Coordinates of C-alpha atoms in Angstrom, one line a residue:
M111 CA 70.6 122.9 116.0
N112 CA 66.9 123.4 116.4
H113 CA 66.1 123.7 112.7
K114 CA 63.0 122.9 110.6
C115 CA 64.7 121.6 107.4
T116 CA 63.0 118.5 106.0
L117 CA 62.8 117.0 102.5
D118 CA 61.0 114.0 101.0
G119 CA 62.5 111.8 98.2
Y120 CA 61.1 108.8 96.4
C121 CA 61.5 106.3 99.3
Y122 CA 63.1 108.3 102.1
R123 CA 62.8 111.7 103.9
L124 CA 65.2 113.6 106.1
R125 CA 63.7 115.2 109.1
P126 CA 65.3 117.0 112.1
V127 CA 66.6 114.8 115.0
K128 CA 64.5 115.0 118.2
I129 CA 65.3 114.1 121.8
S130 CA 62.9 111.2 121.4
D131 CA 65.3 109.7 118.7
A132 CA 68.0 109.0 121.3
E133 CA 67.2 105.3 121.6
F134 CA 67.2 104.8 117.9
I135 CA 70.5 106.7 117.5
V136 CA 72.2 104.5 120.2
K137 CA 70.8 101.2 118.8
T138 CA 71.8 102.2 115.2
R139 CA 75.3 103.3 116.2
L140 CA 75.9 100.1 118.2
E141 CA 74.2 97.5 116.0
D142 CA 77.2 96.9 113.7
A143 CA 80.5 97.5 115.5
E144 CA 82.5 96.3 112.5
R145 CA 81.1 99.0 110.2
N146 CA 81.4 101.6 112.8
I147 CA 85.1 101.2 113.7
Y148 CA 85.9 104.5 112.0
I149 CA 83.5 106.7 113.9
H150 CA 83.6 107.8 117.6
K151 CA 82.3 105.3 120.1
I152 CA 79.0 105.8 121.8
S153 CA 77.7 104.9 125.2
P154 CA 74.7 102.5 125.4
D155 CA 73.2 104.9 128.0
I156 CA 70.2 106.5 126.3
S157 CA 70.1 109.3 128.9
L158 CA 73.6 110.4 127.8
Q159 CA 72.4 110.5 124.2
E160 CA 69.4 112.6 125.2
E161 CA 71.7 115.1 126.9
W162 CA 73.9 115.2 123.9
I163 CA 70.9 116.0 121.7
R164 CA 69.8 118.8 124.1
K165 CA 73.2 120.4 123.8
Y166 CA 73.2 119.9 120.0
L167 CA 69.8 121.7 119.8
E168 CA 71.4 124.8 121.3
K169 CA 74.3 124.9 118.8
E170 CA 74.4 126.8 115.5
G171 CA 75.6 125.7 112.2
D172 CA 74.8 122.0 112.9
Y173 CA 72.1 120.2 111.0
Y174 CA 71.4 116.6 112.2
F175 CA 68.8 114.4 110.5
I176 CA 66.9 111.1 110.9
V177 CA 66.6 109.2 107.6
E178 CA 63.0 108.0 107.6
N179 CA 61.4 105.4 105.3
R180 CA 58.3 106.9 103.5
F181 CA 56.7 103.5 103.0
N182 CA 56.4 102.9 106.8
N183 CA 57.5 106.1 108.5
K184 CA 60.2 104.2 110.4
P185 CA 63.8 105.6 110.9
E186 CA 66.6 103.8 109.0
G187 CA 69.6 106.0 109.5
L188 CA 71.4 109.2 110.5
I189 CA 73.1 111.9 108.5
A190 CA 74.2 115.5 109.2
F191 CA 76.2 118.5 108.0
Y192 CA 78.0 120.8 110.4
N193 CA 80.9 123.2 111.0
V194 CA 79.1 125.7 108.7
S195 CA 81.4 128.5 107.6
D196 CA 81.8 130.7 104.5
K197 CA 78.8 128.8 102.9
K198 CA 80.6 125.5 103.3
A199 CA 80.0 122.7 105.6
E200 CA 81.3 119.2 106.5
W201 CA 78.9 116.3 106.2
G202 CA 79.0 113.1 108.1
R203 CA 77.5 111.3 111.2
W204 CA 76.3 109.0 108.4
V205 CA 75.1 105.7 109.7
I206 CA 72.5 103.6 107.8
K207 CA 70.9 100.5 109.4
K208 CA 71.9 97.1 108.1
G209 CA 69.6 96.0 105.3
S210 CA 68.4 99.5 104.5
F211 CA 68.5 100.9 100.9
A212 CA 68.7 104.6 102.1
A213 CA 72.3 105.3 101.3
A214 CA 72.1 107.1 97.9
E215 CA 68.9 109.0 98.6
S216 CA 69.9 110.1 102.0
V217 CA 73.0 111.8 100.6
K218 CA 71.1 113.3 97.7
L219 CA 68.5 114.8 100.1
L220 CA 71.3 116.1 102.4
Y221 CA 72.9 118.0 99.5
K222 CA 69.6 119.4 98.3
I223 CA 68.8 120.7 101.8
A224 CA 72.2 122.2 102.2
F225 CA 72.1 124.0 98.8
E226 CA 68.4 124.8 98.4
Q227 CA 67.2 125.4 102.0
V228 CA 70.3 126.6 103.8
G229 CA 72.0 128.3 100.9
L230 CA 75.4 126.6 101.1
E231 CA 77.8 126.4 98.2
E232 CA 79.8 123.3 99.1
L233 CA 79.7 120.2 101.2
Y234 CA 82.9 118.3 102.0
C235 CA 83.7 115.2 104.0
D236 CA 86.8 114.2 106.0
T237 CA 87.1 110.4 105.8
I238 CA 89.8 108.2 107.4
E239 CA 91.8 106.9 104.5
E240 CA 91.7 103.3 105.8
N241 CA 87.9 103.4 105.5
K242 CA 88.2 102.3 101.9
S243 CA 84.5 101.6 101.3
V244 CA 83.4 105.1 102.3
V245 CA 86.2 106.8 100.4
S246 CA 85.2 104.7 97.3
F247 CA 81.5 105.6 97.7
H248 CA 82.3 109.3 97.7
T249 CA 84.5 108.8 94.6
S250 CA 81.8 106.7 92.8
I251 CA 79.1 109.4 93.2
G252 CA 81.3 112.0 91.6
E253 CA 82.6 114.0 94.5
K254 CA 86.1 115.5 94.0
T255 CA 89.2 114.8 96.0
R256 CA 90.8 117.9 97.4
E257 CA 93.7 116.4 99.4
V258 CA 95.0 113.6 101.7
V259 CA 95.8 115.0 105.1
K260 CA 98.6 113.4 107.1
D261 CA 97.3 112.5 110.6
G262 CA 94.2 114.4 109.7
V263 CA 91.8 112.7 112.1
E264 CA 92.2 111.6 115.7
L265 CA 90.0 108.7 116.8
E266 CA 90.1 107.1 120.2
G267 CA 93.6 108.5 120.8
K268 CA 95.0 107.3 117.4
L269 CA 95.9 109.5 114.5
Y270 CA 94.8 108.6 110.9
D271 CA 95.5 110.0 107.5
S272 CA 92.2 111.4 106.1
V273 CA 90.9 112.1 102.6
I274 CA 89.0 115.4 102.0
Q275 CA 86.3 115.0 99.3
Y276 CA 83.7 117.5 98.3
S277 CA 81.2 118.8 95.8
D278 CA 80.1 122.3 95.0
R279 CA 76.8 123.2 93.5
K280 CA 77.9 122.9 89.9
N281 CA 79.4 119.5 90.4
F282 CA 76.5 118.3 92.4
Y283 CA 73.8 119.2 89.9
E284 CA 75.8 118.1 86.9
I285 CA 77.4 114.9 88.1
V286 CA 76.6 113.8 91.7
E287 CA 72.8 114.3 91.7
P288 CA 72.1 112.3 88.5
K289 CA 74.0 109.3 89.8
L290 CA 72.3 109.4 93.2
D291 CA 68.9 110.0 91.6
S292 CA 69.3 107.1 89.3
N293 CA 70.1 104.8 92.1
A294 CA 67.4 106.1 94.3
Y295 CA 64.7 105.7 91.6
M296 CA 65.8 102.1 91.0
I297 CA 65.4 101.5 94.8
Y298 CA 62.0 103.2 94.6
K299 CA 60.8 100.8 91.9
R300 CA 62.0 97.8 93.9
M301 CA 60.4 99.0 97.2
L302 CA 57.1 99.9 95.5
K303 CA 56.9 96.4 94.0
Q304 CA 57.5 94.8 97.3
S305 CA 55.0 97.1 99.1
I306 CA 52.0 97.3 96.8
G307 CA 53.0 95.3 93.7
E308 CA 52.7 98.1 91.2
L309 CA 51.3 101.6 90.6
D310 CA 50.6 102.1 86.9
F311 CA 49.1 105.2 85.4
E312 CA 45.6 104.6 84.0
H313 CA 43.9 107.8 83.0
I314 CA 43.1 111.5 83.8
G315 CA 39.6 112.3 84.9
V316 CA 38.2 115.5 83.3
A317 CA 35.2 117.2 84.7
V318 CA 32.7 118.4 82.0
K319 CA 29.2 119.9 82.0
N320 CA 28.1 117.8 79.0
I321 CA 29.9 114.9 77.5
E322 CA 28.4 115.2 74.0
K323 CA 29.2 118.9 73.7
E324 CA 32.8 118.3 74.9
M325 CA 33.4 115.5 72.5
K326 CA 33.8 117.6 69.4
N327 CA 36.8 119.4 71.0
Y328 CA 38.6 116.2 71.8
L329 CA 37.9 114.7 68.4
L330 CA 39.6 117.6 66.8
L331 CA 42.6 116.9 69.1
G332 CA 42.8 113.4 67.7
Y333 CA 41.1 111.5 70.6
R334 CA 38.8 108.6 69.8
Q335 CA 36.0 107.0 71.8
V336 CA 37.2 103.8 73.4
S337 CA 34.2 103.0 75.7
D338 CA 30.5 103.3 75.7
I339 CA 28.9 106.0 77.9
F340 CA 28.4 104.5 81.4
E341 CA 26.6 105.7 84.5
D342 CA 27.9 105.1 88.1
Q343 CA 25.1 105.7 90.6
T344 CA 27.5 105.3 93.6
Q345 CA 29.8 108.0 92.3
G346 CA 27.1 110.1 90.9
I347 CA 28.6 110.5 87.5
R348 CA 28.1 109.7 83.8
G349 CA 31.4 109.0 81.9
I350 CA 33.2 108.0 78.8
F351 CA 36.8 107.1 78.0
L352 CA 38.8 108.7 75.1
A353 CA 42.3 107.7 73.9
R354 CA 45.0 108.9 71.5
D355 CA 48.2 107.1 70.7
G356 CA 51.1 108.6 72.7
H357 CA 48.7 110.7 74.9
P358 CA 47.2 110.0 78.3
K359 CA 43.8 108.3 78.3
L360 CA 41.0 110.6 79.4
E361 CA 37.8 109.9 81.3
L362 CA 35.2 112.6 80.7
L363 CA 32.9 112.9 83.7
E364 CA 29.6 114.8 84.1
N365 CA 27.1 114.9 87.0
L366 CA 24.2 112.5 86.9
E367 CA 20.9 114.5 87.1
G368 CA 20.4 115.8 90.6
R369 CA 24.0 115.0 91.7
D370 CA 26.9 117.4 92.2
T371 CA 30.0 115.2 92.1
V372 CA 32.1 117.4 89.7
T373 CA 30.3 120.7 90.4
K374 CA 33.1 122.1 92.6
Q375 CA 35.7 121.2 90.0
L376 CA 33.8 123.0 87.2
E377 CA 33.2 126.0 89.4
S378 CA 36.9 126.2 90.2
G379 CA 37.8 126.4 86.5
N380 CA 40.2 123.5 86.8
K381 CA 38.6 120.8 84.8
M382 CA 41.2 118.1 85.5
Y383 CA 39.3 116.1 88.1
H384 CA 41.8 113.4 89.1
R385 CA 44.5 111.0 88.1
A386 CA 43.9 107.3 88.2
Y387 CA 46.4 104.5 88.9
L388 CA 46.1 100.7 88.8
T389 CA 47.4 98.6 91.7
K390 CA 47.1 94.9 92.5
D391 CA 47.1 95.5 96.3
I392 CA 44.7 98.4 96.7
E393 CA 44.5 98.1 100.5
A394 CA 48.3 98.4 100.8
A395 CA 48.3 101.3 98.3
I396 CA 45.7 103.1 100.4
E397 CA 47.8 102.6 103.5
L398 CA 50.9 103.9 101.8
F399 CA 49.2 107.1 100.8
K400 CA 47.6 107.5 104.2
I401 CA 51.1 107.1 105.8
N402 CA 52.1 110.1 103.6
K403 CA 49.2 112.2 104.9
A404 CA 46.7 111.6 102.0
K405 CA 43.0 111.3 103.0
V406 CA 40.3 108.9 101.8
I407 CA 37.4 110.9 100.5
S408 CA 35.5 108.1 98.8
P409 CA 36.1 104.6 100.4
L410 CA 36.5 101.4 98.6
A411 CA 33.5 100.6 96.4
L412 CA 32.8 98.5 93.3
S413 CA 33.3 100.4 90.1
T414 CA 30.5 100.2 87.5
Y415 CA 33.0 100.5 84.6
Y416 CA 36.0 98.5 85.9
K417 CA 34.0 95.8 87.9
T418 CA 36.7 96.0 90.6
R419 CA 37.1 98.2 93.6
I420 CA 38.1 101.8 93.5
C421 CA 39.0 104.5 96.1
F422 CA 39.4 108.2 95.8
M423 CA 42.0 110.1 97.9
I424 CA 43.2 113.6 98.4
L425 CA 47.0 114.1 98.5
P426 CA 48.5 116.8 100.9
N427 CA 48.8 119.1 97.8
M428 CA 45.0 118.9 97.4
E429 CA 45.3 116.8 94.2
M430 CA 42.8 113.9 93.9
I431 CA 43.9 110.4 92.9
E432 CA 41.8 107.4 92.1
L433 CA 43.2 103.9 93.0
I434 CA 41.8 101.1 90.8
E435 CA 42.1 97.5 91.8
K436 CA 43.9 95.5 89.1
V437 CA 43.0 91.8 88.8

């Protein structure tokens, strides 16, 4: 089905299958014959797969996705839902590459697309009963078992009993999603550590016209001054840091004389200028955000205050972040 459904998670995204994915699909389906004994065999001929995708794109009620790693934009798996009828659909074609951590998040994203973008009310799966690991996975995430069907699936000319497992909206949001999300977030922390070491929140930058005049408002809110006023000629700002226990640290920023660094922010009426994060591998962090369509607006430079390198970037949602090198 030629659809446009896509969704990003912590580490992975689902995006529609394209004809150019044929080689990846064939290699992924063939790489582990032992794990794939319970799915239909596939030819190693990539041209046949390309033709299959062309026919698939003309079908209705069939949503086929590539599972893509957000840390490197490389595909790591396949997943789909199909046979859409009466706001229900079967999900399957689920194959994740060996060594990938995409299993939990790929299922979570599939359900969310089905319920939130397509408007379905239930997803179900029809699994060969002998495929114990997959049946166990469905049970472990909180899907319900509807029935066991005698000779429910035919595979390579042989009949197998099958287990019908499912989740409706209520069960998904109350039981299934929290389990999948917990697993996916744990994987995110592991992959983030492997990729850039860490990404720790440091402060919120606040654009102000005059630091001294603004201070009285923040003192009334219980903030205290935790740095001297400093000037950064490279960034064109004058700044000071404020903190309050249990609250985010703030960096008040005003323009240096003759500079306009925070002018647009003040004119927009949104005084929150940026959010800053500490990272040990700032080059890797920059590349990670660039892979996810962020743009560098102020390249690596030595910070007057931190005495390490900093970089400013704009995320696709037009929010500015500051990356600070942690030593």
